[in-house]
PDB file of C-alpha atoms in Angstrom:
ATOM      1  CA  MET J  29     107.266 108.759 101.134  1.00 56.00           C
ATOM      2  CA  ASN J  30     104.115 110.727 101.890  1.00 52.00           C
ATOM      3  CA  LYS J  31     102.479 113.308 104.076  1.00 47.00           C
ATOM      4  CA  TYR J  32     104.251 111.971 107.165  1.00 44.00           C
ATOM      5  CA  PHE J  33     107.236 114.006 106.021  1.00 45.00           C
ATOM      6  CA  MET J  34     105.204 117.207 105.671  1.00 46.00           C
ATOM      7  CA  THR J  35     104.361 119.885 108.236  1.00 47.00           C
ATOM      8  CA  ASP J  36     102.525 123.194 108.151  1.00 54.00           C
ATOM      9  CA  LYS J  37     105.348 124.701 106.115  1.00 70.00           C
ATOM     10  CA  PRO J  38     104.659 125.725 102.490  1.00 81.00           C
ATOM     11  CA  ARG J  39     103.684 122.734 100.375  1.00 87.00           C
ATOM     12  CA  TYR J  40     106.016 122.174  97.444  1.00 95.00           C
ATOM     13  CA  HIS J  41     103.531 120.517  95.131  1.00 96.00           C
ATOM     14  CA  LEU J  42     106.055 119.518  92.492  1.00 97.00           C
ATOM     15  CA  VAL J  43     107.685 117.194  95.032  1.00 97.00           C
ATOM     16  CA  ASP J  44     104.293 115.503  95.481  1.00 97.00           C
ATOM     17  CA  SER J  45     103.908 115.288  91.704  1.00 97.00           C
ATOM     18  CA  MET J  46     107.355 113.713  91.359  1.00 97.00           C
ATOM     19  CA  ARG J  47     106.344 111.162  93.961  1.00 97.00           C
ATOM     20  CA  GLY J  48     103.115 110.535  92.067  1.00 97.00           C
ATOM     21  CA  PHE J  49     105.079 109.836  88.883  1.00 97.00           C
ATOM     22  CA  ALA J  50     107.286 107.410  90.800  1.00 97.00           C
ATOM     23  CA  LEU J  51     104.145 105.709  92.114  1.00 97.00           C
ATOM     24  CA  ILE J  52     102.793 105.150  88.604  1.00 98.00           C
ATOM     25  CA  ASN J  53     106.076 103.523  87.628  1.00 97.00           C
ATOM     26  CA  MET J  54     106.025 101.360  90.750  1.00 97.00           C
ATOM     27  CA  ILE J  55     102.426 100.199  90.215  1.00 97.00           C
ATOM     28  CA  ALA J  56     103.141  99.362  86.563  1.00 97.00           C
ATOM     29  CA  TYR J  57     106.304  97.473  87.537  1.00 97.00           C
ATOM     30  CA  HIS J  58     104.539  95.474  90.246  1.00 95.00           C
ATOM     31  CA  LEU J  59     101.629  94.667  87.924  1.00 96.00           C
ATOM     32  CA  ILE J  60     103.967  93.221  85.300  1.00 96.00           C
ATOM     33  CA  TYR J  61     106.076  91.486  87.975  1.00 94.00           C
ATOM     34  CA  ASP J  62     103.034  89.833  89.524  1.00 92.00           C
ATOM     35  CA  ILE J  63     101.748  88.635  86.149  1.00 93.00           C
ATOM     36  CA  LEU J  64     105.053  87.332  84.797  1.00 93.00           C
ATOM     37  CA  VAL J  65     106.974  86.243  87.897  1.00 89.00           C
ATOM     38  CA  ILE J  66     104.495  85.347  90.638  1.00 86.00           C
ATOM     39  CA  PHE J  67     102.131  83.651  88.182  1.00 87.00           C
ATOM     40  CA  CYS J  68     105.127  82.052  86.460  1.00 82.00           C
ATOM     41  CA  LEU J  69     104.464  83.255  82.921  1.00 85.00           C
ATOM     42  CA  ASN J  70     108.028  84.530  82.441  1.00 88.00           C
ATOM     43  CA  SER J  71     110.123  84.375  85.599  1.00 84.00           C
ATOM     44  CA  SER J  72     113.235  85.614  83.766  1.00 92.00           C
ATOM     45  CA  TRP J  73     111.616  89.006  83.036  1.00 94.00           C
ATOM     46  CA  CYS J  74     112.983  90.661  86.177  1.00 91.00           C
ATOM     47  CA  PHE J  75     116.554  89.804  85.095  1.00 91.00           C
ATOM     48  CA  GLN J  76     116.316  91.581  81.731  1.00 94.00           C
ATOM     49  CA  PRO J  77     118.621  94.644  81.448  1.00 95.00           C
ATOM     50  CA  LEU J  78     115.796  97.120  80.766  1.00 96.00           C
ATOM     51  CA  THR J  79     113.782  95.702  83.651  1.00 96.00           C
ATOM     52  CA  ILE J  80     116.724  96.121  86.010  1.00 95.00           C
ATOM     53  CA  VAL J  81     117.231  99.730  84.891  1.00 96.00           C
ATOM     54  CA  TRP J  82     113.520 100.466  85.344  1.00 97.00           C
ATOM     55  CA  GLU J  83     113.498  98.906  88.821  1.00 96.00           C
ATOM     56  CA  ARG J  84     116.590 100.886  89.891  1.00 96.00           C
ATOM     57  CA  PHE J  85     115.031 104.093  88.551  1.00 97.00           C
ATOM     58  CA  ILE J  86     111.930 103.519  90.671  1.00 97.00           C
ATOM     59  CA  CYS J  87     113.983 102.757  93.791  1.00 97.00           C
ATOM     60  CA  ILE J  88     116.231 105.785  93.390  1.00 97.00           C
ATOM     61  CA  SER J  89     113.239 108.020  92.652  1.00 97.00           C
ATOM     62  CA  PHE J  90     111.426 107.123  95.870  1.00 97.00           C
ATOM     63  CA  ILE J  91     114.468 107.341  98.109  1.00 98.00           C
ATOM     64  CA  LEU J  92     115.725 110.576  96.536  1.00 98.00           C
ATOM     65  CA  ILE J  93     112.307 112.225  96.881  1.00 98.00           C
ATOM     66  CA  SER J  94     112.004 110.994 100.472  1.00 97.00           C
ATOM     67  CA  GLY J  95     115.383 112.554 101.227  1.00 98.00           C
ATOM     68  CA  ILE J  96     114.149 115.840  99.761  1.00 98.00           C
ATOM     69  CA  ALA J  97     110.939 115.645 101.808  1.00 96.00           C
ATOM     70  CA  PHE J  98     112.929 115.058 104.998  1.00 97.00           C
ATOM     71  CA  ASN J  99     113.765 118.772 104.881  1.00 96.00           C
ATOM     72  CA  PHE J 100     110.096 119.614 105.412  1.00 94.00           C
ATOM     73  CA  SER J 101     109.583 117.565 108.582  1.00 87.00           C
ATOM     74  CA  ASP J 102     110.021 118.475 112.235  1.00 85.00           C
ATOM     75  CA  ASN J 103     108.899 115.056 113.487  1.00 88.00           C
ATOM     76  CA  GLY J 104     111.657 112.762 112.279  1.00 91.00           C
ATOM     77  CA  TYR J 105     111.572 110.287 115.137  1.00 96.00           C
ATOM     78  CA  LYS J 106     107.792 109.942 115.062  1.00 96.00           C
ATOM     79  CA  ASN J 107     107.762 109.520 111.286  1.00 96.00           C
ATOM     80  CA  GLY J 108     110.565 106.986 111.441  1.00 97.00           C
ATOM     81  CA  ILE J 109     108.768 104.897 114.054  1.00 97.00           C
ATOM     82  CA  VAL J 110     105.494 104.963 112.066  1.00 97.00           C
ATOM     83  CA  LEU J 111     107.232 103.871 108.872  1.00 97.00           C
ATOM     84  CA  ASN J 112     109.064 101.073 110.675  1.00 98.00           C
ATOM     85  CA  LEU J 113     105.861  99.786 112.265  1.00 98.00           C
ATOM     86  CA  LEU J 114     104.178  99.731 108.850  1.00 97.00           C
ATOM     87  CA  GLY J 115     107.208  97.937 107.447  1.00 97.00           C
ATOM     88  CA  PHE J 116     107.001  95.310 110.193  1.00 97.00           C
ATOM     89  CA  ALA J 117     103.295  94.882 109.418  1.00 97.00           C
ATOM     90  CA  ILE J 118     104.099  94.212 105.759  1.00 96.00           C
ATOM     91  CA  THR J 119     106.720  91.667 106.825  1.00 97.00           C
ATOM     92  CA  ALA J 120     104.189  89.876 109.046  1.00 97.00           C
ATOM     93  CA  VAL J 121     101.477  89.793 106.378  1.00 94.00           C
ATOM     94  CA  THR J 122     103.731  88.655 103.524  1.00 94.00           C
ATOM     95  CA  ALA J 123     105.458  86.026 105.674  1.00 95.00           C
ATOM     96  CA  LEU J 124     102.069  84.618 106.654  1.00 95.00           C
ATOM     97  CA  ILE J 125     100.234  84.772 103.320  1.00 89.00           C
ATOM     98  CA  LEU J 126     103.030  84.457 100.740  1.00 86.00           C
ATOM     99  CA  PRO J 127     106.145  83.200 102.558  1.00 91.00           C
ATOM    100  CA  GLU J 128     108.113  82.627  99.355  1.00 88.00           C
ATOM    101  CA  GLN J 129     107.679  86.345  98.568  1.00 87.00           C
ATOM    102  CA  ALA J 130     108.064  87.626 102.146  1.00 94.00           C
ATOM    103  CA  VAL J 131     109.408  91.153 102.618  1.00 96.00           C
ATOM    104  CA  TRP J 132     112.237  91.528 105.119  1.00 96.00           C
ATOM    105  CA  PHE J 133     113.594  95.030 105.596  1.00 97.00           C
ATOM    106  CA  GLY J 134     111.793  96.517 102.626  1.00 97.00           C
ATOM    107  CA  ILE J 135     111.464 100.135 101.538  1.00 97.00           C
ATOM    108  CA  LEU J 136     109.336 101.268 104.508  1.00 97.00           C
ATOM    109  CA  ASN J 137     111.739  99.862 107.090  1.00 98.00           C
ATOM    110  CA  PHE J 138     114.640 101.452 105.258  1.00 98.00           C
ATOM    111  CA  LEU J 139     112.936 104.851 105.068  1.00 98.00           C
ATOM    112  CA  GLY J 140     111.981 104.628 108.737  1.00 98.00           C
ATOM    113  CA  CYS J 141     115.582 103.932 109.732  1.00 98.00           C
ATOM    114  CA  ALA J 142     116.946 106.576 107.349  1.00 98.00           C
ATOM    115  CA  VAL J 143     114.670 109.239 108.830  1.00 98.00           C
ATOM    116  CA  ILE J 144     115.690 108.319 112.379  1.00 98.00           C
ATOM    117  CA  LEU J 145     119.394 108.273 111.503  1.00 97.00           C
ATOM    118  CA  LEU J 146     119.332 111.639 109.744  1.00 97.00           C
ATOM    119  CA  GLN J 147     117.173 113.146 112.464  1.00 97.00           C
ATOM    120  CA  THR J 148     119.748 112.028 115.023  1.00 97.00           C
ATOM    121  CA  GLY J 149     122.582 113.591 113.063  1.00 96.00           C
ATOM    122  CA  LYS J 150     120.629 116.627 111.846  1.00 95.00           C
ATOM    123  CA  PRO J 151     122.306 119.171 114.181  1.00 94.00           C
ATOM    124  CA  TYR J 152     125.622 118.288 112.562  1.00 96.00           C
ATOM    125  CA  ILE J 153     124.496 117.455 109.021  1.00 96.00           C
ATOM    126  CA  LYS J 154     122.780 120.820 108.524  1.00 94.00           C
ATOM    127  CA  LYS J 155     126.135 122.527 109.108  1.00 96.00           C
ATOM    128  CA  ILE J 156     127.655 120.767 106.088  1.00 97.00           C
ATOM    129  CA  ASN J 157     127.964 122.770 102.895  1.00 97.00           C
ATOM    130  CA  PRO J 158     125.263 121.364 100.535  1.00 97.00           C
ATOM    131  CA  VAL J 159     127.588 121.090  97.532  1.00 97.00           C
ATOM    132  CA  PHE J 160     130.169 119.205  99.586  1.00 98.00           C
ATOM    133  CA  GLY J 161     127.512 117.044 101.234  1.00 98.00           C
ATOM    134  CA  LEU J 162     125.918 116.219  97.885  1.00 98.00           C
ATOM    135  CA  ALA J 163     129.244 115.285  96.305  1.00 98.00           C
ATOM    136  CA  VAL J 164     130.310 113.095  99.225  1.00 98.00           C
ATOM    137  CA  SER J 165     126.905 111.370  99.353  1.00 98.00           C
ATOM    138  CA  VAL J 166     127.011 110.527  95.630  1.00 98.00           C
ATOM    139  CA  ILE J 167     130.571 109.216  95.929  1.00 98.00           C
ATOM    140  CA  LEU J 168     129.731 107.074  98.960  1.00 98.00           C
ATOM    141  CA  PHE J 169     126.639 105.696  97.240  1.00 98.00           C
ATOM    142  CA  ALA J 170     128.719 104.734  94.195  1.00 98.00           C
ATOM    143  CA  LEU J 171     131.489 103.157  96.284  1.00 98.00           C
ATOM    144  CA  THR J 172     129.161 101.160  98.553  1.00 98.00           C
ATOM    145  CA  TYR J 173     126.587 100.186  95.917  1.00 98.00           C
ATOM    146  CA  GLY J 174     128.072  96.684  95.672  1.00 97.00           C
ATOM    147  CA  ILE J 175     128.344  95.979  99.407  1.00 98.00           C
ATOM    148  CA  PRO J 176     125.245  93.698  99.414  1.00 97.00           C
ATOM    149  CA  GLN J 177     127.008  91.766  96.606  1.00 96.00           C
ATOM    150  CA  LYS J 178     130.235  91.566  98.657  1.00 97.00           C
ATOM    151  CA  TYR J 179     132.388  94.153  96.925  1.00 98.00           C
ATOM    152  CA  ILE J 180     133.542  97.753  96.979  1.00 97.00           C
ATOM    153  CA  GLY J 181     133.562  99.504  93.626  1.00 97.00           C
ATOM    154  CA  ILE J 182     132.030 102.192  91.477  1.00 97.00           C
ATOM    155  CA  PHE J 183     128.435 101.084  91.053  1.00 96.00           C
ATOM    156  CA  THR J 184     128.697  97.734  89.198  1.00 94.00           C
ATOM    157  CA  LEU J 185     132.454  98.062  88.559  1.00 96.00           C
ATOM    158  CA  LYS J 186     134.072  95.784  91.126  1.00 96.00           C
ATOM    159  CA  LEU J 187     137.315  97.097  92.668  1.00 96.00           C
ATOM    160  CA  LEU J 188     137.695  95.103  95.870  1.00 97.00           C
ATOM    161  CA  ASP J 189     136.126  91.868  97.091  1.00 97.00           C
ATOM    162  CA  LEU J 190     134.998  91.840 100.701  1.00 97.00           C
ATOM    163  CA  PRO J 191     135.667  88.834 102.978  1.00 96.00           C
ATOM    164  CA  ASP J 192     132.914  86.266 103.429  1.00 96.00           C
ATOM    165  CA  THR J 193     133.177  86.610 107.206  1.00 96.00           C
ATOM    166  CA  MET J 194     131.475  90.015 106.936  1.00 96.00           C
ATOM    167  CA  TYR J 195     128.404  88.218 105.535  1.00 97.00           C
ATOM    168  CA  SER J 196     128.208  85.368 108.018  1.00 95.00           C
ATOM    169  CA  PHE J 197     125.531  86.836 110.261  1.00 95.00           C
ATOM    170  CA  LYS J 198     121.919  87.027 109.097  1.00 95.00           C
ATOM    171  CA  CYS J 199     121.175  89.768 111.641  1.00 94.00           C
ATOM    172  CA  LEU J 200     123.541  92.122 109.785  1.00 96.00           C
ATOM    173  CA  SER J 201     121.689  91.797 106.471  1.00 97.00           C
ATOM    174  CA  PHE J 202     119.676  94.957 107.199  1.00 97.00           C
ATOM    175  CA  LEU J 203     122.930  96.922 107.202  1.00 98.00           C
ATOM    176  CA  GLY J 204     123.869  95.648 103.753  1.00 98.00           C
ATOM    177  CA  PHE J 205     125.984  92.630 104.680  1.00 98.00           C
ATOM    178  CA  LYS J 206     123.547  90.142 103.171  1.00 97.00           C
ATOM    179  CA  SER J 207     124.052  86.575 104.382  1.00 96.00           C
ATOM    180  CA  ALA J 208     123.591  83.598 102.069  1.00 95.00           C
ATOM    181  CA  ASP J 209     120.451  82.464 103.921  1.00 95.00           C
ATOM    182  CA  PHE J 210     118.738  85.868 103.803  1.00 96.00           C
ATOM    183  CA  HIS J 211     115.953  86.202 101.229  1.00 95.00           C
ATOM    184  CA  SER J 212     113.516  89.071 100.690  1.00 96.00           C
ATOM    185  CA  SER J 213     111.290  90.084  97.789  1.00 91.00           C
ATOM    186  CA  ASP J 214     111.830  93.751  98.682  1.00 95.00           C
ATOM    187  CA  TYR J 215     115.218  94.554 100.206  1.00 97.00           C
ATOM    188  CA  PHE J 216     116.688  97.983 100.893  1.00 98.00           C
ATOM    189  CA  PRO J 217     119.646  97.780 103.282  1.00 98.00           C
ATOM    190  CA  ILE J 218     121.003 100.808 105.100  1.00 98.00           C
ATOM    191  CA  ILE J 219     124.150 100.622 102.977  1.00 98.00           C
ATOM    192  CA  PRO J 220     124.202 101.885 100.241  1.00 98.00           C
ATOM    193  CA  TRP J 221     120.714 103.458 100.259  1.00 98.00           C
ATOM    194  CA  ILE J 222     121.279 105.796 103.210  1.00 98.00           C
ATOM    195  CA  PHE J 223     123.624 107.762 100.966  1.00 98.00           C
ATOM    196  CA  MET J 224     120.960 108.183  98.259  1.00 98.00           C
ATOM    197  CA  PHE J 225     118.594 109.444 100.958  1.00 98.00           C
ATOM    198  CA  ALA J 226     121.301 111.924 101.949  1.00 98.00           C
ATOM    199  CA  VAL J 227     121.637 112.956  98.289  1.00 98.00           C
ATOM    200  CA  GLY J 228     117.980 113.979  98.343  1.00 98.00           C
ATOM    201  CA  TYR J 229     118.460 115.919 101.563  1.00 98.00           C
ATOM    202  CA  PHE J 230     121.380 117.899 100.165  1.00 98.00           C
ATOM    203  CA  VAL J 231     119.688 118.424  96.779  1.00 98.00           C
ATOM    204  CA  TRP J 232     116.958 120.409  98.492  1.00 98.00           C
ATOM    205  CA  ARG J 233     119.490 122.324 100.577  1.00 97.00           C
ATOM    206  CA  LEU J 234     121.164 123.312  97.319  1.00 97.00           C
ATOM    207  CA  ILE J 235     117.820 124.302  95.806  1.00 97.00           C
ATOM    208  CA  GLU J 236     117.269 126.609  98.770  1.00 96.00           C
ATOM    209  CA  ILE J 237     120.655 128.249  98.301  1.00 95.00           C
ATOM    210  CA  LEU J 238     119.988 128.766  94.592  1.00 95.00           C
ATOM    211  CA  HIS J 239     116.632 130.405  95.465  1.00 94.00           C
ATOM    212  CA  VAL J 240     114.610 128.301  93.031  1.00 96.00           C
ATOM    213  CA  LYS J 241     112.116 126.877  95.519  1.00 94.00           C
ATOM    214  CA  GLN J 242     109.292 128.802  93.878  1.00 94.00           C
ATOM    215  CA  PHE J 243     109.410 126.485  90.863  1.00 95.00           C
ATOM    216  CA  PHE J 244     108.420 123.608  93.143  1.00 96.00           C
ATOM    217  CA  MET J 245     105.085 125.256  93.905  1.00 95.00           C
ATOM    218  CA  LEU J 246     103.875 123.931  90.544  1.00 95.00           C
ATOM    219  CA  LYS J 247     100.991 121.500  90.944  1.00 93.00           C
ATOM    220  CA  ILE J 248     100.397 118.767  88.358  1.00 96.00           C
ATOM    221  CA  PRO J 249      96.837 117.366  88.613  1.00 94.00           C
ATOM    222  CA  VAL J 250      96.459 113.658  89.402  1.00 96.00           C
ATOM    223  CA  LEU J 251     100.196 113.229  90.014  1.00 97.00           C
ATOM    224  CA  ASN J 252     100.001 115.729  92.855  1.00 96.00           C
ATOM    225  CA  THR J 253      97.045 113.936  94.455  1.00 96.00           C
ATOM    226  CA  MET J 254      98.744 110.556  94.120  1.00 97.00           C
ATOM    227  CA  GLY J 255     101.881 111.941  95.709  1.00 96.00           C
ATOM    228  CA  ARG J 256      99.984 113.324  98.687  1.00 95.00           C
ATOM    229  CA  TYR J 257      98.488 109.901  99.404  1.00 96.00           C
ATOM    230  CA  SER J 258     101.499 107.837  98.378  1.00 96.00           C
ATOM    231  CA  LEU J 259     101.746 105.841 101.595  1.00 96.00           C
ATOM    232  CA  TRP J 260      98.146 104.630 101.370  1.00 96.00           C
ATOM    233  CA  ILE J 261      98.575 103.826  97.688  1.00 97.00           C
ATOM    234  CA  TYR J 262     101.777 101.935  98.434  1.00 96.00           C
ATOM    235  CA  LEU J 263     100.128  99.897 101.179  1.00 95.00           C
ATOM    236  CA  LEU J 264      97.025  99.035  99.155  1.00 95.00           C
ATOM    237  CA  HIS J 265      98.189  98.649  95.562  1.00 95.00           C
ATOM    238  CA  GLN J 266      99.752  95.182  95.839  1.00 93.00           C
ATOM    239  CA  PRO J 267      96.804  93.529  97.655  1.00 92.00           C
ATOM    240  CA  LEU J 268      94.451  95.045  95.071  1.00 95.00           C
ATOM    241  CA  ILE J 269      96.589  93.959  92.125  1.00 95.00           C
ATOM    242  CA  MET J 270      97.027  90.442  93.502  1.00 91.00           C
ATOM    243  CA  GLY J 271      93.324  90.138  94.287  1.00 92.00           C
ATOM    244  CA  ILE J 272      92.318  91.179  90.781  1.00 93.00           C
ATOM    245  CA  LEU J 273      94.911  88.933  89.139  1.00 92.00           C
ATOM    246  CA  MET J 274      93.875  85.921  91.220  1.00 90.00           C
ATOM    247  CA  ILE J 275      90.283  86.393  90.063  1.00 90.00           C
ATOM    248  CA  ILE J 276      91.339  86.772  86.421  1.00 89.00           C
ATOM    249  CA  MET J 277      93.826  83.880  86.441  1.00 81.00           C
ATOM    250  CA  ARG J 278      91.256  81.500  87.887  1.00 76.00           C
ATOM    251  CA  LYS J 279      88.904  82.052  84.961  1.00 60.00           C
TER     252      LYS J 279
END
């Protein structure tokens, strides 16, 4: 999600700029969400079709870009541990301050686990043909997209219902088998999102084979800077937004 994925290798600025664009979308989404949902002005907003599409676009953008950036890192385990610790910190703070909006296994915990998992399998994964790996990852993401909603299908097209017994244990919710008593305001289970992370990894492998990496040296002002400091922006934007809104709403 940020510089933790980068090393002393050449900096592909366009990847940072893409991340910066995703950040702008995320900040705008959270601003509107906080105003309409948390302050109860229109709690149904997040269930509108366009809102759902926008939210999915933001999620896919971040995870796809993080999968791309994984190619640039030689410190997967360290990065994964750091991201998980930050994710646990967010869980602790939200559970204490805003328990009804607590974050359990949010985006940072997912990314931390994804980095560790791919780092563990990297000696084998890097041997996979990028085209084949990309195709399989997309297919698996589509087929498992509905697992948190108890079905196997093609994205939202349900093909097979899964038994309730697979969703009886709260401790398995982080894998994607979301129990009825599990609630989180930001939830990214391993399944299906690990496959979107893998899509990003193989996309860059394909870019390397096609010899078009030079196009990613393009730097877009502002977006590039935001992308380079995305982790700090992610950590700070919600407290700042909520603080400002609380001051405004009290007037």
